[in-house]
């Protein structure tokens, strides 16, 4: 996994609440057996008007947001299905960071598995940055995981919280399976204990 | 000493180790796998040269992509076929039990877990699917995970987790006649909102919950995720034990007796505390109909479509305006005036045998309106078989419903069952997101009884006084 330390990048605004994973990447793109190539499915239905032509109002169709790496959005982003295709598609589009007042649990977890940093800022902070982004072409933010800050071009620094364990894994780009396998002895000891207490859980499911 | 909750008991008994910041390595007893969220996990294992730690703790089934028309015909969509074939190959290569497409036991992953006795009280169960919360109905800690975590569990039988908070949702009183678990959960989501449960595991308690059948409790727990909670649970009782007894993968003989003793301890102590508690009265719950594009946008069938002009909160107002535009509804329109084109009875929320019996009891002797196309998709091959043994298929067919093979079908429309743009559907499924059942399609979430009544009348009716 690609580590995340600090990025400075163009910000794309998605001013909607409750953006669900069905919108981030609709089902027709879930038939793939790969993690890559999902960019064309990102916000597929919102990118087009009813007649199928690109909707110029949607941010991804505007050249000023083309190379953005930070997505700024509203409450409860990523709700709904557990599909990891959602962060894969965001990553494929070039996003390394999503900033919102709140995230749905599974999506939040899935980001960390893919080198994407989900940042929770207060709702009023998000709204004020959103205004600046829309009003200023070429607007960039600096997101610093080490210091847990988001800094605006004007120099305002917003602090965000993150679990230390998750932070460490993302910062160093660690392979989480590899980390868990280091505790192999503890897992085996647990299984032996558990087999005594609940032997019915160790029968084959065949 | 302060008591512990049902959740605490299950959590504690699965801790392998804990980091100083509380991050926990949690042991996972069982995993369910389906074709959509697993290929990249198996690929990851292969690339890293890893093997599943306990392949015998995993059960796989294709459900999302399978056609619900005649199974003997090949899948027409080559990409769907490829995904199902990939699952078959992976299960073979890694020694995982698979209920294949032509196995009578095939069905929606959350239907077959309980049906087979794979889902047991006191266990941790995961699946790369958000509706894994369904299995909490048995007093299990069951939650959805992403594909990377699917791979993690396959390789280690563990997951790295942060301890969630606990929320009690207590529902006392008695449900009105013809109201169901679906109405309870929709009313709950309507009140707490789609993010109300974020960060929590919900335990449902109270007399109205105890009165629910196992099927009803599964419907309830299934939609916990729509309220933002990753998991919902109901403490096991005699109904739970009676449901499990004799199922193919359930423990047998002495082992069963031992298990039952352990399961009887699985309840929240009277002096335990939850981080939050919300209470409802079942008597106040009307049959529910969702009117918007998020499960929290829901109201009683005796109400009207809300008016965004009356809303002061900017966020709610904008979201409502957008939703009404997408749904093609005008403010203040009575819910019972909403006309529908399609009816879908199915999904992991409402396609168990009890749902179909109930739906059939309302469909019997009636006819689907000429303007409506209605279908029933059983949750599994075994549900279908049972329904046919009871003659339910005939009841549905005579009333004008299509009777299909088991699968997810139009719950997410990954197979050929889709809504056309602008079409309006009364659906017993769990999500009414934009385009969920087909691009431009409009979904109204309802109970099976409400879906049948809507199919017959061509618009929503209050099932409580439908004659
Ligand atoms: S029935 Fe619907 S919600 Fe349930 S697993 Fe299938 S697609 Fe998901």
XYZ file of C-alpha atoms and ligand atoms in Angstrom:
681
model
C 0.000 0.000 0.000
C 1.146 3.510 -0.851
C 2.067 5.412 2.333
C 0.339 8.705 3.094
C 2.429 11.362 4.774
C 1.574 14.779 3.408
C -0.049 16.024 0.216
C -0.749 19.422 -1.259
C -3.342 19.205 -3.956
C -6.260 20.588 -5.885
C -9.604 20.242 -4.108
C -12.835 19.064 -5.754
C -16.142 20.023 -4.095
C -19.091 17.604 -3.863
C -21.725 19.558 -2.001
C -24.128 16.728 -1.168
C -25.035 14.850 2.008
C -25.453 11.067 2.339
C -23.520 10.224 -0.817
C -23.927 6.444 -0.973
C -21.593 3.899 -2.513
C -24.207 3.090 -5.182
C -23.600 6.654 -6.442
C -19.840 6.536 -6.037
C -19.690 3.423 -8.187
C -22.896 1.884 -9.572
C -23.407 -1.861 -9.650
C -22.601 -2.416 -13.314
C -18.957 -1.776 -12.430
C -18.911 -4.370 -9.652
C -18.639 -7.278 -12.037
C -14.925 -6.809 -12.411
C -12.484 -9.176 -10.782
C -9.763 -6.483 -10.604
C -9.140 -3.506 -8.343
C -8.142 -1.169 -11.127
C -9.794 0.505 -14.101
C -12.780 1.736 -12.110
C -12.296 5.410 -12.919
C -14.896 5.493 -15.678
C -17.510 4.255 -13.220
C -16.873 6.936 -10.591
C -20.116 8.903 -10.015
C -21.251 7.414 -13.319
C -24.906 8.471 -13.129
C -24.144 11.973 -11.882
C -21.647 12.661 -14.638
C -24.344 12.431 -17.280
C -27.563 14.215 -18.055
C -30.748 12.276 -18.792
C -29.936 12.165 -22.509
C -26.539 10.598 -21.773
C -24.404 13.631 -22.602
C -21.872 14.846 -20.009
C -23.389 17.194 -17.417
C -21.209 20.343 -17.429
C -22.451 21.217 -13.930
C -20.938 18.128 -12.357
C -17.522 18.867 -10.930
C -15.718 15.958 -12.558
C -16.659 17.333 -15.964
C -15.043 20.704 -15.269
C -11.452 21.149 -16.351
C -10.605 23.182 -13.245
C -11.072 20.069 -11.064
C -9.522 17.576 -13.469
C -6.344 16.819 -11.580
C -7.736 17.142 -8.058
C -6.422 14.782 -5.403
C -8.601 15.886 -2.471
C -12.374 15.431 -2.396
C -14.327 17.751 -0.129
C -17.854 16.625 0.689
C -20.688 16.573 3.251
C -22.074 14.385 6.036
C -22.289 10.586 6.000
C -20.170 10.107 2.897
C -19.887 6.506 1.656
C -23.028 5.126 3.274
C -24.723 1.986 1.998
C -22.980 -0.993 0.539
C -19.602 -2.320 1.704
C -18.143 -2.318 -1.826
C -14.448 -1.506 -1.725
C -14.885 -0.570 -5.365
C -15.823 2.875 -4.008
C -12.351 3.744 -2.668
C -10.755 1.885 -5.602
C -12.645 4.133 -8.031
C -11.720 7.284 -6.091
C -8.090 6.212 -6.089
C -8.205 5.425 -9.781
C -9.467 8.968 -10.405
C -6.510 10.309 -8.418
C -8.055 11.073 -5.033
C -5.786 10.384 -2.044
C -7.830 12.185 0.573
C -11.547 12.694 1.304
C -12.633 15.404 3.729
C -16.129 15.365 5.242
C -17.932 16.083 8.536
C -18.686 12.357 8.887
C -18.255 9.049 7.081
C -20.095 5.738 7.079
C -18.107 3.109 9.030
C -17.293 0.545 6.362
C -16.258 3.117 3.785
C -14.047 4.812 6.377
C -12.273 1.500 7.075
C -11.958 0.682 3.408
C -10.101 3.951 2.741
C -7.309 2.994 5.115
C -6.855 -0.311 3.306
C -6.088 1.571 0.110
C -3.820 4.422 1.076
C -6.629 6.979 1.125
C -6.873 9.293 4.125
C -10.442 10.094 5.255
C -10.386 13.328 7.267
C -13.210 14.367 9.573
C -13.549 18.130 9.978
C -16.347 20.011 11.717
C -19.411 20.756 9.583
C -18.858 24.529 9.674
C -15.182 24.118 8.749
C -16.168 22.002 5.746
C -18.755 24.570 4.672
C -16.334 27.463 4.893
C -13.638 25.617 2.925
C -16.318 24.548 0.417
C -17.122 28.225 -0.231
C -13.476 29.043 -0.780
C -12.997 26.100 -3.129
C -15.955 27.044 -5.296
C -14.923 30.700 -5.331
C -11.240 30.229 -6.088
C -9.948 28.522 -9.202
C -6.870 26.401 -8.512
C -7.669 26.139 -4.787
C -5.288 23.785 -2.979
C -5.157 22.339 0.512
C -2.250 20.785 2.350
C -3.135 17.663 4.298
C -0.501 16.598 6.773
C -1.084 13.237 8.428
C 1.894 13.498 10.775
C 0.634 16.736 12.323
C -3.042 15.871 11.714
C -3.791 19.181 10.049
C -5.511 20.532 6.956
C -4.088 23.903 5.954
C -5.771 26.406 3.638
C -3.918 28.726 1.226
C -4.723 31.526 3.663
C -2.794 29.721 6.378
C -5.701 28.531 8.519
C -4.861 25.095 9.932
C -7.692 22.763 10.959
C -6.818 19.868 13.244
C -8.356 16.426 12.845
C -8.434 13.293 14.985
C -7.366 9.821 13.950
C -6.625 6.561 15.837
C -2.922 6.181 16.414
C -2.842 2.607 15.092
C -4.568 3.481 11.831
C -2.429 6.555 11.452
C 0.750 4.579 11.853
C -0.275 1.922 9.307
C -1.240 4.524 6.722
C 1.771 6.733 7.359
C 4.142 3.844 6.817
C 2.054 2.070 4.188
C 2.088 -1.186 6.162
C 0.602 -4.464 4.965
C -2.046 -5.107 7.579
C -2.214 -8.866 6.961
C 1.519 -9.081 7.490
C 1.128 -7.197 10.772
C -1.557 -9.546 12.027
C 0.471 -12.598 11.025
C 3.160 -11.407 13.422
C 0.683 -12.365 16.160
C 0.322 -15.901 14.884
C 1.177 -17.382 18.291
C -1.532 -15.334 19.992
C -4.074 -16.427 17.380
C -3.176 -20.082 17.859
C -3.389 -19.752 21.644
C -6.790 -18.115 21.295
C -8.025 -20.922 19.046
C -6.906 -23.563 21.520
C -8.703 -21.816 24.355
C -11.796 -21.291 22.299
C -11.884 -24.898 21.196
C -12.181 -25.894 24.867
C -14.961 -23.401 25.587
C -16.949 -23.663 22.376
C -16.006 -26.889 20.571
C -19.091 -26.699 18.339
C -17.505 -23.788 16.488
C -14.685 -25.944 15.219
C -16.712 -28.420 13.230
C -16.361 -28.138 9.462
C -19.075 -26.209 7.685
C -19.603 -28.848 5.016
C -19.633 -4.580 39.657
C -21.315 -3.061 36.634
C -22.939 -5.617 34.394
C -22.099 -6.168 30.747
C -24.187 -5.992 27.604
C -24.752 -8.777 25.119
C -22.328 -7.001 22.808
C -19.645 -6.751 25.548
C -19.887 -10.484 26.217
C -19.379 -11.425 22.593
C -16.631 -8.860 22.073
C -14.678 -9.930 25.165
C -14.809 -13.572 24.196
C -13.197 -12.779 20.823
C -10.292 -10.549 21.774
C -7.006 -12.082 20.619
C -4.949 -9.096 21.698
C -5.381 -5.344 22.164
C -3.094 -2.422 21.279
C -2.527 0.365 23.838
C -4.924 2.683 21.941
C -7.711 0.082 22.174
C -7.319 -1.242 18.635
C -8.200 -4.909 18.947
C -7.326 -8.027 17.046
C -10.710 -9.724 17.025
C -11.189 -13.406 16.257
C -13.713 -14.165 13.531
C -15.578 -17.449 13.879
C -17.199 -17.536 10.490
C -17.097 -15.866 7.125
C -19.569 -15.871 4.258
C -18.298 -15.144 0.767
C -20.065 -14.145 -2.450
C -18.899 -13.533 -5.993
C -18.880 -9.726 -6.106
C -16.623 -8.730 -3.216
C -14.268 -11.719 -3.119
C -12.298 -12.045 -6.387
C -9.758 -9.349 -5.443
C -9.365 -10.903 -1.984
C -8.482 -14.294 -3.416
C -6.214 -12.636 -5.945
C -4.441 -10.884 -3.065
C -3.898 -14.209 -1.297
C -2.473 -15.725 -4.463
C -0.120 -12.831 -5.101
C 1.210 -12.998 -1.549
C 1.416 -16.793 -1.572
C -0.961 -17.055 1.406
C -3.511 -19.766 2.228
C -6.762 -19.430 4.169
C -6.140 -20.136 7.851
C -9.366 -22.076 8.389
C -11.068 -22.763 5.075
C -13.625 -24.884 6.934
C -14.919 -21.781 8.727
C -15.972 -20.192 5.445
C -19.006 -20.758 3.257
C -19.369 -19.361 -0.269
C -22.334 -18.811 -2.564
C -22.996 -16.818 -5.737
C -26.088 -14.630 -5.346
C -25.743 -11.078 -6.648
C -25.255 -11.896 -10.334
C -27.251 -15.055 -10.750
C -30.155 -14.969 -13.169
C -33.521 -15.602 -11.524
C -35.011 -17.008 -14.678
C -34.454 -20.592 -15.814
C -31.142 -21.789 -14.365
C -30.640 -24.369 -17.051
C -29.963 -21.616 -19.566
C -26.446 -20.184 -19.532
C -25.916 -16.699 -18.060
C -26.229 -14.317 -20.971
C -23.971 -11.654 -19.490
C -20.382 -12.885 -20.011
C -18.966 -10.617 -17.293
C -21.418 -11.941 -14.699
C -20.623 -15.466 -15.793
C -16.908 -14.780 -15.418
C -17.354 -13.511 -11.876
C -19.320 -16.592 -10.853
C -16.803 -18.868 -12.517
C -13.999 -17.041 -10.679
C -15.718 -17.762 -7.366
C -15.990 -21.444 -8.272
C -12.306 -21.623 -9.168
C -11.211 -19.804 -6.032
C -13.275 -22.063 -3.783
C -11.797 -25.102 -5.470
C -8.234 -23.785 -5.244
C -8.544 -22.780 -1.600
C -10.705 -25.638 -0.296
C -13.795 -23.574 0.549
C -17.291 -25.044 0.579
C -19.412 -23.583 -2.207
C -23.143 -23.850 -2.794
C -23.021 -23.511 -6.569
C -25.600 -22.013 -8.857
C -27.417 -25.278 -9.389
C -27.315 -26.391 -5.769
C -30.746 -26.359 -4.111
C -29.085 -24.691 -1.111
C -27.998 -21.683 -3.202
C -29.556 -18.344 -2.281
C -28.888 -14.872 -0.953
C -25.917 -15.155 1.371
C -27.806 -13.747 4.378
C -30.708 -16.101 3.850
C -28.642 -19.256 3.613
C -26.401 -18.636 6.659
C -29.313 -18.887 9.103
C -31.102 -21.500 7.004
C -28.137 -23.875 7.163
C -27.426 -23.336 10.870
C -24.129 -21.671 9.927
C -25.237 -18.589 11.863
C -25.010 -19.287 15.601
C -25.445 -17.195 18.762
C -22.376 -15.740 20.400
C -20.257 -15.911 17.251
C -18.496 -13.263 15.214
C -19.585 -13.450 11.582
C -18.381 -11.321 8.705
C -19.026 -11.078 4.985
C -18.028 -8.639 2.283
C -21.545 -7.302 2.320
C -23.112 -4.619 4.465
C -26.278 -6.606 5.225
C -24.277 -9.109 7.237
C -25.988 -7.329 10.127
C -28.889 -9.740 9.435
C -27.178 -12.534 11.370
C -27.284 -10.443 14.543
C -30.867 -11.685 14.922
C -29.347 -14.792 16.524
C -27.350 -12.873 19.109
C -24.194 -12.930 16.997
C -21.871 -10.014 16.325
C -22.171 -9.858 12.553
C -21.012 -7.065 10.306
C -20.065 -6.192 6.763
C -16.469 -5.647 5.677
C -14.587 -4.537 2.585
C -12.689 -6.801 0.221
C -9.282 -6.134 1.812
C -10.756 -7.269 5.107
C -12.240 -10.353 3.447
C -8.678 -11.209 2.468
C -7.479 -10.401 5.983
C -9.991 -12.798 7.558
C -9.231 -15.529 5.058
C -5.515 -15.258 5.807
C -5.645 -14.742 9.573
C -9.171 -15.568 10.814
C -8.933 -12.188 12.572
C -9.790 -8.550 11.976
C -8.317 -5.361 13.361
C -11.171 -3.487 14.985
C -11.889 -0.485 17.151
C -14.474 -1.211 19.822
C -17.786 0.360 18.785
C -20.239 1.998 21.183
C -23.510 0.335 22.125
C -27.018 1.591 21.521
C -30.167 0.056 22.903
C -33.278 0.444 20.801
C -36.169 -0.604 22.974
C -39.528 -1.250 21.353
C -42.305 -1.975 23.814
C -46.006 -2.434 23.220
C -47.870 -4.309 20.515
C -47.721 -3.812 16.769
C -50.971 -3.068 14.977
C -52.503 -5.896 13.069
C -50.759 -6.393 9.679
C -47.758 -4.288 10.667
C -44.434 -6.104 10.694
C -40.755 -6.017 11.574
C -40.169 -4.080 8.342
C -42.392 -1.280 9.571
C -40.570 -1.218 12.915
C -37.142 -0.866 11.332
C -38.265 1.698 8.753
C -39.865 3.759 11.531
C -36.645 3.507 13.560
C -34.508 4.692 10.635
C -37.013 7.470 9.956
C -36.427 8.687 13.484
C -32.697 8.159 14.103
C -31.654 8.941 10.507
C -29.318 7.068 8.201
C -26.289 8.099 10.245
C -27.982 7.820 13.656
C -26.300 4.516 14.394
C -22.846 5.340 13.000
C -20.184 4.062 15.384
C -22.683 1.937 17.336
C -23.736 -1.656 17.566
C -27.474 -1.718 18.196
C -29.181 -4.171 20.521
C -32.938 -4.358 19.964
C -34.879 -5.033 23.153
C -38.422 -4.745 24.472
C -41.628 -6.726 24.324
C -42.357 -5.975 20.651
C -38.962 -7.376 19.679
C -39.345 -10.492 21.831
C -42.709 -11.049 20.149
C -41.108 -11.139 16.676
C -40.377 -14.443 14.980
C -36.773 -15.225 13.978
C -37.643 -14.147 10.447
C -38.914 -10.818 11.767
C -35.771 -10.322 13.839
C -33.662 -10.966 10.745
C -35.593 -8.302 8.830
C -35.002 -5.916 11.718
C -31.282 -6.579 12.101
C -30.808 -6.637 8.324
C -31.575 -2.942 8.020
C -29.431 -1.834 10.987
C -26.892 -0.749 8.381
C -29.469 1.590 6.834
C -29.535 3.313 10.218
C -25.747 3.682 10.033
C -24.944 0.900 12.532
C -22.670 -1.837 11.290
C -24.371 -4.421 13.433
C -27.695 -4.997 15.122
C -28.463 -7.805 17.536
C -31.236 -9.499 19.462
C -30.431 -11.665 22.479
C -31.076 -15.357 21.842
C -34.103 -16.995 23.492
C -36.185 -20.146 23.083
C -37.266 -19.090 19.606
C -33.651 -18.779 18.542
C -32.752 -22.203 19.867
C -35.829 -23.834 18.341
C -34.959 -22.252 14.967
C -31.387 -23.548 14.993
C -32.099 -27.072 16.224
C -31.686 -29.694 13.525
C -30.302 -27.381 10.824
C -27.613 -29.053 8.696
C -24.607 -27.118 10.028
C -25.877 -26.640 13.588
C -24.213 -28.623 16.390
C -25.832 -31.991 17.154
C -26.422 -34.160 20.202
C -24.323 -33.415 23.287
C -22.555 -30.600 21.534
C -25.907 -28.944 20.871
C -26.860 -29.246 24.557
C -23.564 -27.671 25.572
C -24.003 -24.905 23.060
C -27.518 -24.166 24.295
C -26.194 -23.763 27.842
C -23.686 -21.211 26.609
C -26.271 -19.415 24.475
C -28.599 -19.030 27.446
C -25.976 -16.850 29.129
C -25.951 -14.452 26.205
C -27.955 -11.522 27.457
C -27.436 -8.029 28.751
C -27.232 -7.886 32.550
C -29.919 -5.823 34.229
C -27.302 -3.436 35.634
C -25.390 -3.017 32.369
C -25.245 0.326 30.610
C -25.473 1.244 26.949
C -23.832 4.326 25.508
C -27.206 5.436 24.165
C -30.820 4.327 24.409
C -33.746 5.141 22.138
C -37.285 3.975 22.843
C -40.287 3.387 20.623
C -43.859 2.257 21.149
C -44.891 -0.398 18.687
C -48.528 0.730 18.942
C -47.589 4.060 17.322
C -45.992 2.486 14.261
C -48.049 2.719 11.062
C -47.237 0.751 7.901
C -44.251 2.580 6.433
C -43.507 3.748 2.885
C -40.273 5.455 1.853
C -40.798 8.468 -0.387
C -37.198 9.586 -1.051
C -33.782 8.379 -2.086
C -32.424 7.415 1.313
C -33.990 4.896 3.720
C -34.435 7.633 6.323
C -36.852 9.398 3.970
C -39.823 7.385 5.098
C -43.249 7.990 6.598
C -46.505 6.290 7.572
C -48.808 5.295 4.700
C -51.480 7.553 6.248
C -49.200 10.604 5.841
C -48.263 12.951 2.994
C -45.106 13.525 0.989
C -43.183 16.144 2.986
C -42.926 19.748 1.875
C -39.363 21.092 1.696
C -40.702 24.652 1.949
C -41.678 23.862 5.527
C -38.129 22.803 6.434
C -35.772 25.174 8.188
C -32.598 23.077 8.124
C -30.706 23.826 4.894
C -29.267 20.329 4.613
C -32.599 18.511 5.010
C -34.355 20.967 2.751
C -31.891 20.599 -0.134
C -31.774 16.837 0.216
C -35.587 16.672 0.232
C -35.911 18.878 -2.853
C -33.410 16.760 -4.708
C -35.092 13.541 -3.642
C -38.574 14.687 -4.647
C -37.292 15.755 -8.024
C -35.646 12.395 -8.591
C -38.691 10.522 -7.322
C -41.103 12.621 -9.407
C -43.296 13.414 -6.404
C -44.909 16.674 -5.366
C -45.000 17.978 -1.788
C -48.121 17.260 0.277
C -49.317 14.484 -1.990
C -50.994 11.717 0.062
C -48.797 8.595 0.061
C -51.828 6.532 -0.959
C -52.057 8.547 -4.212
C -48.656 7.310 -5.388
C -49.155 4.979 -8.356
C -46.675 2.216 -9.032
C -45.493 0.287 -12.097
C -43.591 -2.604 -10.568
C -43.563 -4.689 -7.431
C -40.573 -6.623 -6.160
C -40.971 -9.094 -3.316
C -37.561 -10.435 -2.424
C -34.067 -9.571 -1.075
C -32.277 -10.533 2.125
C -34.696 -8.268 3.999
C -37.940 -10.013 3.084
C -37.715 -13.240 1.102
C -37.818 -15.913 3.774
C -40.605 -18.455 3.909
C -42.569 -16.472 6.477
C -42.504 -13.394 4.221
C -43.752 -15.416 1.285
C -46.517 -17.075 3.342
C -47.701 -13.705 4.498
C -47.514 -12.159 1.040
C -49.391 -15.132 -0.405
C -52.122 -14.813 2.219
C -52.811 -11.299 0.931
C -52.465 -12.242 -2.742
C -54.827 -15.211 -2.514
C -57.885 -14.779 -4.672
C -56.812 -11.332 -5.843
C -55.312 -10.034 -9.095
C -52.349 -7.811 -9.747
C -53.539 -4.549 -11.352
C -53.246 -4.460 -15.146
C -50.846 -1.526 -14.984
C -48.453 -3.314 -12.630
C -45.727 -5.868 -13.253
C -45.043 -7.864 -10.088
C -42.490 -10.517 -9.218
C -41.618 -12.728 -6.286
C -38.005 -13.865 -5.859
C -37.472 -16.386 -3.043
C -34.372 -15.932 -0.890
C -32.955 -19.383 -1.508
C -33.536 -22.591 -3.410
C -34.800 -24.181 -0.216
C -37.240 -21.344 0.466
C -38.499 -21.782 -3.080
C -38.881 -25.524 -2.636
C -40.761 -25.063 0.636
C -43.037 -22.419 -0.860
C -43.853 -24.702 -3.772
C -44.578 -27.591 -1.413
C -47.102 -25.329 0.295
C -48.609 -24.208 -3.024
C -47.612 -20.578 -2.556
C -46.217 -20.378 -6.074
C -49.656 -21.189 -7.438
C -51.276 -18.514 -5.322
C -48.807 -15.951 -6.647
C -49.058 -17.108 -10.241
C -52.841 -17.098 -10.199
C -52.787 -13.573 -8.854
C -50.496 -12.525 -11.712
C -47.098 -12.423 -9.991
C -44.014 -13.857 -11.677
C -42.405 -16.627 -9.664
C -38.607 -16.667 -9.940
C -35.452 -18.537 -8.963
C -33.497 -17.484 -5.861
C -31.049 -14.564 -5.854
C -30.567 -10.869 -5.121
C -32.349 -9.978 -8.334
C -33.928 -6.545 -8.436
C -32.677 -5.577 -4.982
C -29.637 -4.167 -6.752
C -30.359 -5.103 -10.318
C -26.975 -6.565 -11.159
C -28.622 -9.310 -13.153
C -31.229 -8.806 -15.862
C -33.994 -7.670 -13.458
C -33.956 -3.863 -13.651
C -36.268 -0.863 -13.513
C -36.458 1.354 -16.588
C -35.825 5.100 -16.147
C -38.791 6.734 -14.437
C -40.418 3.439 -13.430
C -41.765 3.308 -9.912
C -41.446 0.198 -7.779
C -42.885 -0.938 -4.453
C -40.053 -3.071 -3.134
C -39.542 -5.204 -0.038
C -35.777 -4.651 -0.278
C -33.664 -2.323 1.846
C -32.268 0.501 -0.294
C -34.001 3.240 -2.231
C -30.855 5.027 -3.409
C -30.923 6.748 -6.786
C -30.615 4.142 -9.505
C -30.390 1.243 -7.060
C -32.891 -0.855 -9.000
C -31.880 0.534 -12.397
C -30.722 3.954 -13.617
C -33.533 6.475 -13.175
C -35.712 3.897 -11.386
C -37.738 4.971 -8.354
C -37.912 2.703 -5.320
C -40.372 2.782 -2.434
C -39.443 0.515 0.464
C -42.352 -1.325 2.074
C -43.260 -4.548 3.882
C -44.357 -7.648 1.932
C -48.007 -7.118 2.884
C -47.895 -3.511 1.695
C -46.198 -4.587 -1.534
C -48.950 -7.083 -2.340
C -51.693 -4.565 -1.622
C -49.944 -2.002 -3.843
C -49.629 -4.586 -6.616
C -53.354 -5.312 -6.500
C -54.535 -1.704 -6.262
C -51.870 -0.094 -8.452
C -51.081 2.436 -5.714
C -50.222 2.356 -2.013
C -52.986 1.494 0.426
C -53.141 1.337 4.195
C -52.925 -2.374 4.775
C -54.563 -1.989 8.178
C -57.950 -1.258 6.626
C -57.574 -2.949 3.247
C -60.394 -5.364 2.686
S -30.514 -9.085 -1.463
Fe -29.861 -7.001 -1.874
S -29.111 -6.187 0.025
Fe -29.258 -8.395 0.233
S -27.229 -9.170 -0.237
Fe -28.404 -9.180 -2.133
S -28.009 -7.215 -3.085
Fe -27.337 -7.052 -0.978
